[in-house]
Short mmCIF file of N, CA and C and ligand atoms in Angstrom, two decimals:
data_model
loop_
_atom_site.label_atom_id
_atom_site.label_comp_id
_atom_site.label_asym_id
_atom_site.label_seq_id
_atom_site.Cartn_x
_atom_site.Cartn_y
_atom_site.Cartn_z
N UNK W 1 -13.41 1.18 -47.17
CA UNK W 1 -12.96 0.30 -46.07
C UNK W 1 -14.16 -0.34 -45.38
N UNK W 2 -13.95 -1.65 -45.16
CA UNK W 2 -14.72 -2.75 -44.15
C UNK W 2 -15.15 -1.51 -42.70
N UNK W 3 -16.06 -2.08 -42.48
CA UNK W 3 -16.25 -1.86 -40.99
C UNK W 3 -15.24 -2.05 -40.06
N UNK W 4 -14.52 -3.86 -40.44
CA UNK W 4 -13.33 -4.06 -39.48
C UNK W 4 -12.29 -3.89 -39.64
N UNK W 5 -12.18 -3.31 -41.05
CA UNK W 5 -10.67 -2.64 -41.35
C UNK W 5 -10.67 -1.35 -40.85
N UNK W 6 -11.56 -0.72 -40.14
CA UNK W 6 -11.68 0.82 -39.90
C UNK W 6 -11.41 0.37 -38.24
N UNK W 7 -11.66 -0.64 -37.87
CA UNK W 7 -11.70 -0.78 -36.27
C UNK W 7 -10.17 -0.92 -36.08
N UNK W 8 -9.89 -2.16 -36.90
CA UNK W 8 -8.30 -2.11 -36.73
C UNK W 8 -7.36 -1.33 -37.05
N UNK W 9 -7.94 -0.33 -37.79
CA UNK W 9 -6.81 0.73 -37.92
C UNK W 9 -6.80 1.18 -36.64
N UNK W 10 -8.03 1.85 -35.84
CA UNK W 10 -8.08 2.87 -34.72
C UNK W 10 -7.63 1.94 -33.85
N UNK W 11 -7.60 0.76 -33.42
CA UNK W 11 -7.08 -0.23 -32.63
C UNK W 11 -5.23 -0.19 -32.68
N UNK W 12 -5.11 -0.12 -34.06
CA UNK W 12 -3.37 -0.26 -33.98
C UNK W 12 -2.76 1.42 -33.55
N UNK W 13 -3.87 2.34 -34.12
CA UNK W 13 -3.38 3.34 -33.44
C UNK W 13 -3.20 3.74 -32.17
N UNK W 14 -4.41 3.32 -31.26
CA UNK W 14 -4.56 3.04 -30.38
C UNK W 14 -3.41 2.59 -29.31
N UNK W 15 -2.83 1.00 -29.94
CA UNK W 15 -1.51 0.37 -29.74
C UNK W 15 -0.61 0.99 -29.48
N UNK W 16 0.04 1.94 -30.43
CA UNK W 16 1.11 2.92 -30.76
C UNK W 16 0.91 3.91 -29.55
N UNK W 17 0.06 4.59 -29.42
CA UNK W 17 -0.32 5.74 -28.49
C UNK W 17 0.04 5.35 -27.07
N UNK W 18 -0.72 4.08 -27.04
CA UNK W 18 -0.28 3.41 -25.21
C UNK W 18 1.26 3.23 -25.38
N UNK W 19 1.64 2.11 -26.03
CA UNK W 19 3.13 1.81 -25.97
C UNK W 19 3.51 3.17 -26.07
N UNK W 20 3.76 3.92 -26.69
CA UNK W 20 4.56 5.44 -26.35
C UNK W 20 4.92 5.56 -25.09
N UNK W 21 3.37 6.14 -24.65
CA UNK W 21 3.07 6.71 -23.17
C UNK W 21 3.86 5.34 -22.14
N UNK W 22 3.64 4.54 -21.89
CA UNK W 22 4.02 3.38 -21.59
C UNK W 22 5.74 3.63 -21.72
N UNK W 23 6.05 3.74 -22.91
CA UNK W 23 7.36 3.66 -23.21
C UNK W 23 8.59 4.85 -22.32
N UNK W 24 7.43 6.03 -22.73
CA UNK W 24 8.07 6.96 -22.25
C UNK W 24 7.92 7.28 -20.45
N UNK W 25 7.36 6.53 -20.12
CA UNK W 25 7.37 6.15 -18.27
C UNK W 25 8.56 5.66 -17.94
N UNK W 26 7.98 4.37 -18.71
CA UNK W 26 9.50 3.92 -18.08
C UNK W 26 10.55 4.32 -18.54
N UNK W 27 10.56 5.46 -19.24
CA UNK W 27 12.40 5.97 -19.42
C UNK W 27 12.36 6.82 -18.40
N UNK W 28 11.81 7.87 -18.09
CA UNK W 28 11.39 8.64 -16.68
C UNK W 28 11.86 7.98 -15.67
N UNK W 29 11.11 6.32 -15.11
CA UNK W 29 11.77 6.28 -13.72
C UNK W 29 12.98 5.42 -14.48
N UNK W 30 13.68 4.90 -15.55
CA UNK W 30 14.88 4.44 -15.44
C UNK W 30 15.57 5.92 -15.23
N UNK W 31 15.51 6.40 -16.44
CA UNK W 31 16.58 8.50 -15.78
C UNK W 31 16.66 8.73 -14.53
N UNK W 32 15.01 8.77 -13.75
CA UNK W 32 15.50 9.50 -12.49
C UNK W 32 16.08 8.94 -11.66
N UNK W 33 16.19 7.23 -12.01
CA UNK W 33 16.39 6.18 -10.97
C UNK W 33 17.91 5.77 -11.40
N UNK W 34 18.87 6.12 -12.35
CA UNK W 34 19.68 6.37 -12.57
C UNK W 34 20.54 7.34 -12.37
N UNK W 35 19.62 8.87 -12.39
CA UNK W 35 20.16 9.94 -11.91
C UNK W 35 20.63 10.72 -10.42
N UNK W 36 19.19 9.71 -9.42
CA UNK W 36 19.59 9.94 -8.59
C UNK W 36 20.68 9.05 -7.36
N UNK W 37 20.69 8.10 -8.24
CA UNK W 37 21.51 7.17 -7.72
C UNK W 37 23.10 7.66 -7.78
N UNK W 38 23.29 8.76 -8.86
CA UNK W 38 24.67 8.89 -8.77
C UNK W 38 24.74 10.23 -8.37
N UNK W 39 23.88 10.77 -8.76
CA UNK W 39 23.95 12.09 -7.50
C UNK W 39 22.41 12.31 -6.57
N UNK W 40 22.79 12.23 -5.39
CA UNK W 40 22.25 11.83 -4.26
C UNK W 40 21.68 13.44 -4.20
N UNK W 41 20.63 13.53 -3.47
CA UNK W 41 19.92 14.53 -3.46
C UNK W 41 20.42 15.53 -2.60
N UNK W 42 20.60 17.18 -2.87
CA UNK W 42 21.69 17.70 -2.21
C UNK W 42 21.40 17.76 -0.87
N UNK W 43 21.91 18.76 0.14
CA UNK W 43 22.58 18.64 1.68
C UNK W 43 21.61 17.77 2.00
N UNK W 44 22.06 16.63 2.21
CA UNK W 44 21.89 15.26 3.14
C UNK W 44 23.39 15.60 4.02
N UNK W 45 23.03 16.48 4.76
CA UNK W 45 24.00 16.09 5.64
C UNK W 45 23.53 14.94 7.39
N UNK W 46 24.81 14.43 7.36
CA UNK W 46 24.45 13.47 8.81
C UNK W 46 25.34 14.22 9.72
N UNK W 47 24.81 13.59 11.26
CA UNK W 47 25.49 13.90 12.36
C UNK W 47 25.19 12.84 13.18
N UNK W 48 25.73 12.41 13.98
CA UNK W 48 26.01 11.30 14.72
C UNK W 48 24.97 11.88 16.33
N UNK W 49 23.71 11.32 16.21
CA UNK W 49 22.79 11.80 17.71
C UNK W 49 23.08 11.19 18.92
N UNK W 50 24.23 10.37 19.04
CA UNK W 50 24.64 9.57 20.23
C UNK W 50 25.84 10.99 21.31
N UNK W 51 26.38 11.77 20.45
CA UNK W 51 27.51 12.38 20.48
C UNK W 51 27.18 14.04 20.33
N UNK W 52 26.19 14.25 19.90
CA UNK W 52 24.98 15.92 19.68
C UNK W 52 25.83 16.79 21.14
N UNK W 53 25.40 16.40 22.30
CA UNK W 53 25.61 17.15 23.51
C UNK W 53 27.33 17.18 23.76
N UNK W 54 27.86 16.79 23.48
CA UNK W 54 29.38 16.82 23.65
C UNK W 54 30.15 17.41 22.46
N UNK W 55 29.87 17.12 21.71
CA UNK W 55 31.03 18.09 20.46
C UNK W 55 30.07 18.46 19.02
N UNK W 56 30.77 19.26 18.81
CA UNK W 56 30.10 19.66 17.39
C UNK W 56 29.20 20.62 17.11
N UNK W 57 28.47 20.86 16.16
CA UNK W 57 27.15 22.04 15.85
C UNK W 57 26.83 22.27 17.11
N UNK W 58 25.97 21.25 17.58
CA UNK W 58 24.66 20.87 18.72
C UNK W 58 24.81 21.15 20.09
N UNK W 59 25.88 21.21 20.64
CA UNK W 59 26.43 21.51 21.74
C UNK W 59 25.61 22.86 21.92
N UNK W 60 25.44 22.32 23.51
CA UNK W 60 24.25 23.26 24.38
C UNK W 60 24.66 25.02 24.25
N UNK W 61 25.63 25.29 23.91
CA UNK W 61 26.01 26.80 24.19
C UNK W 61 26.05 27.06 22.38
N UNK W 62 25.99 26.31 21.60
CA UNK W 62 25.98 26.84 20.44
C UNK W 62 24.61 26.98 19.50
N UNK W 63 23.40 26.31 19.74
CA UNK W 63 22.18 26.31 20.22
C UNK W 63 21.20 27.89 20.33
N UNK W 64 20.33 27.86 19.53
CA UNK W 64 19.43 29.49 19.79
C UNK W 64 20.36 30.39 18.28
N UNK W 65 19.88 31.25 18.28
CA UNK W 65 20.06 32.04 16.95
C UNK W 65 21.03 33.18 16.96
N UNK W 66 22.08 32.59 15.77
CA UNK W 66 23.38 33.56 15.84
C UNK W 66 23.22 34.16 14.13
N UNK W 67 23.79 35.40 14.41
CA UNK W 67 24.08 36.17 13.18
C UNK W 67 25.67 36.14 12.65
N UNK W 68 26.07 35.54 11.34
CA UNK W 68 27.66 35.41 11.23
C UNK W 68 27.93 36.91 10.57
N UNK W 69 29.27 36.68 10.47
CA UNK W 69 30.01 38.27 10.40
C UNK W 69 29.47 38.88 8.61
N UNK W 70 28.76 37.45 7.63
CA UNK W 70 28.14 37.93 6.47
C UNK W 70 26.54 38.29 7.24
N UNK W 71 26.36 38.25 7.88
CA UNK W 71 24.99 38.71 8.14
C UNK W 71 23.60 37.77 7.91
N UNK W 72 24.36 36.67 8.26
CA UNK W 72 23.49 35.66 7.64
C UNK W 72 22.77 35.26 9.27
N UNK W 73 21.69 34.95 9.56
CA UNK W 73 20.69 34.45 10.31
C UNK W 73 20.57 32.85 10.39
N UNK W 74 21.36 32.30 11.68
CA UNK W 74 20.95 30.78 11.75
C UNK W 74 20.61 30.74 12.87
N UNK W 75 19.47 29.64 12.40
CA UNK W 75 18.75 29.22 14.25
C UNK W 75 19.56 27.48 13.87
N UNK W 76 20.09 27.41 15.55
CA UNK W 76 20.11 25.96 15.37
C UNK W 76 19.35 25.49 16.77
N UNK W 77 18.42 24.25 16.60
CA UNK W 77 18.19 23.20 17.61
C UNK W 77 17.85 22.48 17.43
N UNK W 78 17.80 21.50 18.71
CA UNK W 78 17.63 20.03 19.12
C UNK W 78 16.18 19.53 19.57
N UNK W 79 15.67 18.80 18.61
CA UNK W 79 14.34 18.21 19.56
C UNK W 79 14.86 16.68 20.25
N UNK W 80 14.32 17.01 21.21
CA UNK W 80 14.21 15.23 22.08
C UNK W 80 12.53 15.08 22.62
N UNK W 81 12.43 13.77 23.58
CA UNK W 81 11.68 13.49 23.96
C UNK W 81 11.48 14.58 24.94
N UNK W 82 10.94 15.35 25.48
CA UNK W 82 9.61 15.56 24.80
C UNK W 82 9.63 17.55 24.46
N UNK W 83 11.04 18.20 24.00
CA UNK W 83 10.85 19.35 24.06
C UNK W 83 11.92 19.53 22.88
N UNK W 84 11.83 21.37 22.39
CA UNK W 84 12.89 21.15 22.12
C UNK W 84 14.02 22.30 22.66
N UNK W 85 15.20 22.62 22.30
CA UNK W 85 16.15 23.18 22.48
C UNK W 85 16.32 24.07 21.57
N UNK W 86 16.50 25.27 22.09
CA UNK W 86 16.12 25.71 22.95
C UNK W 86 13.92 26.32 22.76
N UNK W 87 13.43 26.43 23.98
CA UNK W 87 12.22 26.36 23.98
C UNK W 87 12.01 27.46 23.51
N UNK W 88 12.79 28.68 23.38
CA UNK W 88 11.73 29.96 22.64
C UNK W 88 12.54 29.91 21.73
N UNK W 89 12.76 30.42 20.41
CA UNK W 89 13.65 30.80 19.83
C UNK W 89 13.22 32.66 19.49
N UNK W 90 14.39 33.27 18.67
CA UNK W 90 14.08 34.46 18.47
C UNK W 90 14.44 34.69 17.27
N UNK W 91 13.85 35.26 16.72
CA UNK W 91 14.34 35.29 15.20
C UNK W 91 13.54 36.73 14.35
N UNK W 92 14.36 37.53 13.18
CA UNK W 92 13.85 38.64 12.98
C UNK W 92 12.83 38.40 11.92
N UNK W 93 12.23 39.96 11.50
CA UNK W 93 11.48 39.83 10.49
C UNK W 93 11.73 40.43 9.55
N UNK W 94 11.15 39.63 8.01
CA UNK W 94 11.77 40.10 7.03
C UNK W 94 13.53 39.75 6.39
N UNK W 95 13.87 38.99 7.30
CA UNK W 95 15.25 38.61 6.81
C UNK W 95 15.05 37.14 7.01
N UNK W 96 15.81 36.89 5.90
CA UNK W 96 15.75 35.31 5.84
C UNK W 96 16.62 34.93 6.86
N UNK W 97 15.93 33.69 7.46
CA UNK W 97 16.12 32.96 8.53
C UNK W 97 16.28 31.01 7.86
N UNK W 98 17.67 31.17 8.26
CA UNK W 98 18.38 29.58 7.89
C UNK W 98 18.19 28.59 9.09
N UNK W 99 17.53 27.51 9.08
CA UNK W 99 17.42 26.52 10.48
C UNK W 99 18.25 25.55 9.95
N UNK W 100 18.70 25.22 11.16
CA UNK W 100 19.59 23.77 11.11
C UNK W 100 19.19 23.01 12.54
N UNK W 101 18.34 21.84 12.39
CA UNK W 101 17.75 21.05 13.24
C UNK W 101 18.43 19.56 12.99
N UNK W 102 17.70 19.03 13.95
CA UNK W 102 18.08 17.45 14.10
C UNK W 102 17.58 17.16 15.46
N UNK W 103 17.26 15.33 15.65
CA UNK W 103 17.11 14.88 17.07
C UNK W 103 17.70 14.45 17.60
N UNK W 104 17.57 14.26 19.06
CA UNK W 104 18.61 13.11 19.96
C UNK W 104 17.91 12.09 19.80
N UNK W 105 16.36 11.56 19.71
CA UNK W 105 16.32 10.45 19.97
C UNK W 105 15.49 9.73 18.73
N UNK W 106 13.98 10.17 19.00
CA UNK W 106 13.15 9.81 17.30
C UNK W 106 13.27 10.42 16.57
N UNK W 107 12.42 10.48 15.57
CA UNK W 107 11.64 11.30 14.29
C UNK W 107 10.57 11.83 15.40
N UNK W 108 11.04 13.36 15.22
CA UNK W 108 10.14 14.40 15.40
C UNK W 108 10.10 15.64 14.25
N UNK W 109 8.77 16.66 14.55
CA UNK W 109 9.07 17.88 12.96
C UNK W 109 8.43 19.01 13.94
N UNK W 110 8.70 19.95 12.96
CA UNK W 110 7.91 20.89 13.83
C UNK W 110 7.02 22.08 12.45
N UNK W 111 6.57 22.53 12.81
CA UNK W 111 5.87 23.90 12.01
C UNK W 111 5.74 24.94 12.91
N UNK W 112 5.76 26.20 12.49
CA UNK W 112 5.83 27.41 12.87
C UNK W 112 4.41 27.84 12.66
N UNK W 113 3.29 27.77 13.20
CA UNK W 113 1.79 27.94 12.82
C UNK W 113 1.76 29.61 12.37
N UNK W 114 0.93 29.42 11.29
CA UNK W 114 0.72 30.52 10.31
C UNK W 114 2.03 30.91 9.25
N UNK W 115 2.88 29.92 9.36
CA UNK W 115 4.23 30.23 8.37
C UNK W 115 4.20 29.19 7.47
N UNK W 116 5.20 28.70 6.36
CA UNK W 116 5.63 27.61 5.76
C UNK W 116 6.81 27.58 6.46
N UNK W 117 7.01 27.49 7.21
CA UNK W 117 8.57 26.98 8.03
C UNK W 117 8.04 25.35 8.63
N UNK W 118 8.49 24.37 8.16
CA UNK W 118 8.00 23.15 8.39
C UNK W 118 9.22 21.83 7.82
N UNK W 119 9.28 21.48 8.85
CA UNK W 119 10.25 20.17 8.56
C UNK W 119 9.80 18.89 9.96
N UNK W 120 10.55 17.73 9.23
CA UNK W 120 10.83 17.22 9.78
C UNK W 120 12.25 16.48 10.44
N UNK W 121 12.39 16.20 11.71
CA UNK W 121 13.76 15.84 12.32
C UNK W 121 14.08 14.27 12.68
N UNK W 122 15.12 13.92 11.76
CA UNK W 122 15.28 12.69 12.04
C UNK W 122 16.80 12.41 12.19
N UNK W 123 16.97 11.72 13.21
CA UNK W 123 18.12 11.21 13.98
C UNK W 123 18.58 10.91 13.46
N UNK W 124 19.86 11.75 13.11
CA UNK W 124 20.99 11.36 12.45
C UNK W 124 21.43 11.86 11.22
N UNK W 125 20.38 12.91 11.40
CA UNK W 125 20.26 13.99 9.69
C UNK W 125 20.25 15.67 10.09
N UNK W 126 21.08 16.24 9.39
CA UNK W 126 20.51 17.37 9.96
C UNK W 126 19.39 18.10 9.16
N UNK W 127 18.06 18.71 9.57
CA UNK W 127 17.46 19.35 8.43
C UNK W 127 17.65 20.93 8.58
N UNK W 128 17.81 21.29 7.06
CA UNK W 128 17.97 22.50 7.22
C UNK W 128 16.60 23.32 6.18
N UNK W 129 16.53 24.47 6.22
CA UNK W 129 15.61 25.23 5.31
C UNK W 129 15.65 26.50 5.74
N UNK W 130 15.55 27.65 4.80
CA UNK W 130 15.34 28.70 4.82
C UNK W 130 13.99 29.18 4.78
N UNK W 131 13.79 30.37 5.59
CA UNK W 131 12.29 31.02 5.29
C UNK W 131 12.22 32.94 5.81
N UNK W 132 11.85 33.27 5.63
CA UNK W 132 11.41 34.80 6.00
C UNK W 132 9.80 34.88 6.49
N UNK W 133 10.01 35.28 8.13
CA UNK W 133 8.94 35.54 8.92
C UNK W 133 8.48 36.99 8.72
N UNK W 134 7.31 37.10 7.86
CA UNK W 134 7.14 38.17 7.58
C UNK W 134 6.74 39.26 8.36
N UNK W 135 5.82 39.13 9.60
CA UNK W 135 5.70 39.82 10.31
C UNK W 135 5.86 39.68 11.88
N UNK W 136 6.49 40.78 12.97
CA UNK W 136 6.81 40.45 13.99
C UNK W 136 5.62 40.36 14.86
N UNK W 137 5.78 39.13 15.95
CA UNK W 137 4.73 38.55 16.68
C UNK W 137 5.01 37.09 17.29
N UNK W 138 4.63 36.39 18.25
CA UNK W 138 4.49 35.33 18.36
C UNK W 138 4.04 34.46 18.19
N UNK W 139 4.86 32.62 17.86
CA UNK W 139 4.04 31.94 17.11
C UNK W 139 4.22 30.63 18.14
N UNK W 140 3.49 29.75 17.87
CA UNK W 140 3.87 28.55 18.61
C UNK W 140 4.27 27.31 17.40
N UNK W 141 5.27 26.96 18.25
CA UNK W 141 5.89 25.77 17.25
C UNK W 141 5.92 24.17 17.37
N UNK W 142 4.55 23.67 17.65
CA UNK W 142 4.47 21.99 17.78
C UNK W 142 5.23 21.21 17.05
N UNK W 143 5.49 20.53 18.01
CA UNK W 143 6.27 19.01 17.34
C UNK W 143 5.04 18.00 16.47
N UNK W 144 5.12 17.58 15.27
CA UNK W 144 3.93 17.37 14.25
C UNK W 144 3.90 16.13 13.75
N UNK W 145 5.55 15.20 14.51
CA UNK W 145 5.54 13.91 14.30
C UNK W 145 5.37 13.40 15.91
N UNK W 146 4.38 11.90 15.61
CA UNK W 146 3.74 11.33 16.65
C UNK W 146 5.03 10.53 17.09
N UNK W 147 5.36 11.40 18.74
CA UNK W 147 6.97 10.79 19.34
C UNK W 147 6.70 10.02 20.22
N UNK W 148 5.91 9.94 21.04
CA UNK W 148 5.44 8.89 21.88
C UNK W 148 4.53 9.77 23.00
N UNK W 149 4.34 9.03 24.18
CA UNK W 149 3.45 9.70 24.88
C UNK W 149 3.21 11.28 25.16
N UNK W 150 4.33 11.52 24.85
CA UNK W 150 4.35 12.76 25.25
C UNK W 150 4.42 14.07 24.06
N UNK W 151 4.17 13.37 23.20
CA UNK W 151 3.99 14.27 21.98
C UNK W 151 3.07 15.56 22.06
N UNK W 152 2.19 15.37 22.33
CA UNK W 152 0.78 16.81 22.57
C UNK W 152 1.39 17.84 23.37
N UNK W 153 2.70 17.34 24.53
CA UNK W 153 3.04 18.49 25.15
C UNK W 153 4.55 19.08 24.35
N UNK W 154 4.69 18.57 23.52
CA UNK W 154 6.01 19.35 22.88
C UNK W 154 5.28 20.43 21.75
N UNK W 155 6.41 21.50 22.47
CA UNK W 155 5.97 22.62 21.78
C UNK W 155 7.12 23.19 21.77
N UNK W 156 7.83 24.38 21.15
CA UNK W 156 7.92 25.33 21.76
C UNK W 156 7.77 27.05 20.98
N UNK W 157 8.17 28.07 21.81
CA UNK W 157 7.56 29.23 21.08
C UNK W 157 8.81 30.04 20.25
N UNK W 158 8.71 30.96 19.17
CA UNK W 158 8.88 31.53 17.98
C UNK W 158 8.65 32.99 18.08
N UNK W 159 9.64 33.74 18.66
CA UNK W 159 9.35 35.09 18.67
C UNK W 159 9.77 35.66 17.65
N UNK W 160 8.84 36.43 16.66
CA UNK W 160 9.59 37.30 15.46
C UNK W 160 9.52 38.89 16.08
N UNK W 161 11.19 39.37 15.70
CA UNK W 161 11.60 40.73 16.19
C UNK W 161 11.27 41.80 14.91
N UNK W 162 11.20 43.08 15.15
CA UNK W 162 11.27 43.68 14.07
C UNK W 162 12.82 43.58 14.09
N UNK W 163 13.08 43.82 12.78
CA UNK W 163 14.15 43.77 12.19
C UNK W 163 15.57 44.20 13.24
N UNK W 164 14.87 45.68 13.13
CA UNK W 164 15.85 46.54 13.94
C UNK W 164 15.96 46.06 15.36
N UNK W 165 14.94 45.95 15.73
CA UNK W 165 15.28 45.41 17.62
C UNK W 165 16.00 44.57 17.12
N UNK W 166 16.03 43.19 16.35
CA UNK W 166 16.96 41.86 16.17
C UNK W 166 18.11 42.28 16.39
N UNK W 167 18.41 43.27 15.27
CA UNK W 167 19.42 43.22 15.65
C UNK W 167 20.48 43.98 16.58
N UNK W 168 19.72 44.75 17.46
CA UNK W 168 20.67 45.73 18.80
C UNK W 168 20.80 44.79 19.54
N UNK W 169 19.92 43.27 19.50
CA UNK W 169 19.83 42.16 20.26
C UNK W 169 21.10 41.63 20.05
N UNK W 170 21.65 41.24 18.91
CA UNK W 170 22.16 40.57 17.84
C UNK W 170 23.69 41.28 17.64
N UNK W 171 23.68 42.62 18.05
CA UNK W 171 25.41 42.95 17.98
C UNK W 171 26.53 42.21 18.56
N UNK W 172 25.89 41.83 20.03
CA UNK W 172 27.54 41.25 20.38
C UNK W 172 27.84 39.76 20.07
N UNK W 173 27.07 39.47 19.16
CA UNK W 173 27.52 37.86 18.69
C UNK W 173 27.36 36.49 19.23
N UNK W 174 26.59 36.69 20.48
CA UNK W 174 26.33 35.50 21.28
C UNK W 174 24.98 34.93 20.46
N UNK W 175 24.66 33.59 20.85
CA UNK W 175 23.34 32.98 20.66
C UNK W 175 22.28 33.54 21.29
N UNK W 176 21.47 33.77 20.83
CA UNK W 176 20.14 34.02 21.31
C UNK W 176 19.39 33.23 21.18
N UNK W 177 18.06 33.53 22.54
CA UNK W 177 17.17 33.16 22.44
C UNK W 177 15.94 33.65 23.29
N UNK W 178 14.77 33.41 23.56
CA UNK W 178 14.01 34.18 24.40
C UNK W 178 13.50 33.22 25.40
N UNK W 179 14.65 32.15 25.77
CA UNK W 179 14.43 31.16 27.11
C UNK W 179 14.88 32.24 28.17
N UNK W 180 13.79 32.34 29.18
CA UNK W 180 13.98 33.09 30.25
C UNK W 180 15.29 32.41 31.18
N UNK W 181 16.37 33.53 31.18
CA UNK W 181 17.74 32.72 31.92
C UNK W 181 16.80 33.22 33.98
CU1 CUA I 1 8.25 15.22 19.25
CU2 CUA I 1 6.01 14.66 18.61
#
C-alpha cells in the first residue's frame, strides 16, 4: 500500500468511529427526551402557595414532626421571607426521617450542616427527601438560596434526639417541635 492509501484507510476508519459515537448521542438525548416526556419525573408533586396557611398539608398546626401509626417519621415545613416554619425542628436518630417542604413566597433551600439533608424549595412544589441523622446533637439549618435581603438571617435549628427520648416525646401523636411555646 501507497503512503496515501494507508492514510485513507485510517481516515475512513476514523469516519466510522466519530459517526458512531456521534450517532449514538444523539439516540441518548432523542430516548431520554422521549422518555421523559411521557413519564415525567416521579413525585413532582404541586401545591398551590397562595392558599398553604388556610387548608391543606401546610396549615400552621400540622407543621413540625409527626410519627404515623406505621411508624414512619415526617417533618413538614414552610420557608418564607425570611424564616422558616417551624424554627427548630426535632427529629430522631438513626431512623429515617421523611421531609416534606415548600415556600410561601420565593425559591429558597436549606441544608442541615454536617448532613446530606439538602434541598431546595420552590413555590408551588412540594420537596420531599428522606435521610437518617446519624447522630444526636444540634445542627443549624440555613436557607442556601439567595431570597432577598434578608437571606443571611434565615436559619433555623435541627435538634437530633436519641432515638428513645424521640420517641416518649412522640407517643401522644401531636406535632413536634423544639420552638419554645
Ligand atoms: Cu430564604 Cu435565602
Amino acid at each position: 500500500m501507497t503512503g496515501e492509501a494507508v492514510a485513507v484507510a485510517a481516515e475512513r476508519r476514523w469516519t466510522i468511529v466519530v459517526g458512531l459515537v456521534i450517532g449514538s448521542i444523539i439516540a441518548v438525548m432523542v430516548f431520554t427526551g422521549l422518555h421523559w416526556a411521557a413519564m415525567p419525573p416521579s413525585r413532582v408533586e404541586t401545591v398551590d402557595p397562595r392558599t398553604l396557611h388556610i387548608s391543606g398539608e401546610f396549615v400552621e398546626n400540622n407543621l413540625g414532626t409527626s410519627v404515623g401509626r406505621d411508624g414512619r417519621v415526617v417533618v413538614r415545613l414552610v420557608a418564607q421571607q425570611y424564616s422558616f416554619h417551624p424554627q427548630c425542628l426535632l427529629v430522631p436518630a438513626g431512623i429515617p426521617v421523611t421531609f416534606r417542604a415548600t415556600s410561601a413566597d420565593v425559591i429558597h433551600g436549606f441544608n442541615v450542616a454536617g448532613t446530606n439533608a439538602n434541598t431546595m424549595l420552590i413555590p408551588g412544589f412540594v420537596a420531599t427527601f428522606t435521610t437518617t441523622f446519624r447522630e444526636p446533637g444540634e445542627r443549624l439549618m440555613p436557607c442556601h438560596e439567595y431570597c432577598g435581603t434578608g437571606h443571611e438571617g434565615m436559619w433555623a435549628r435541627v435538634k437530633v434526639l436519641p432515638a428513645d427520648e424521640f420517641r416518649d416525646r412522640a407517643g401522644r401523636g401531636e406535632r413536634l417541635s423544639c420552638v419554645p411555646r
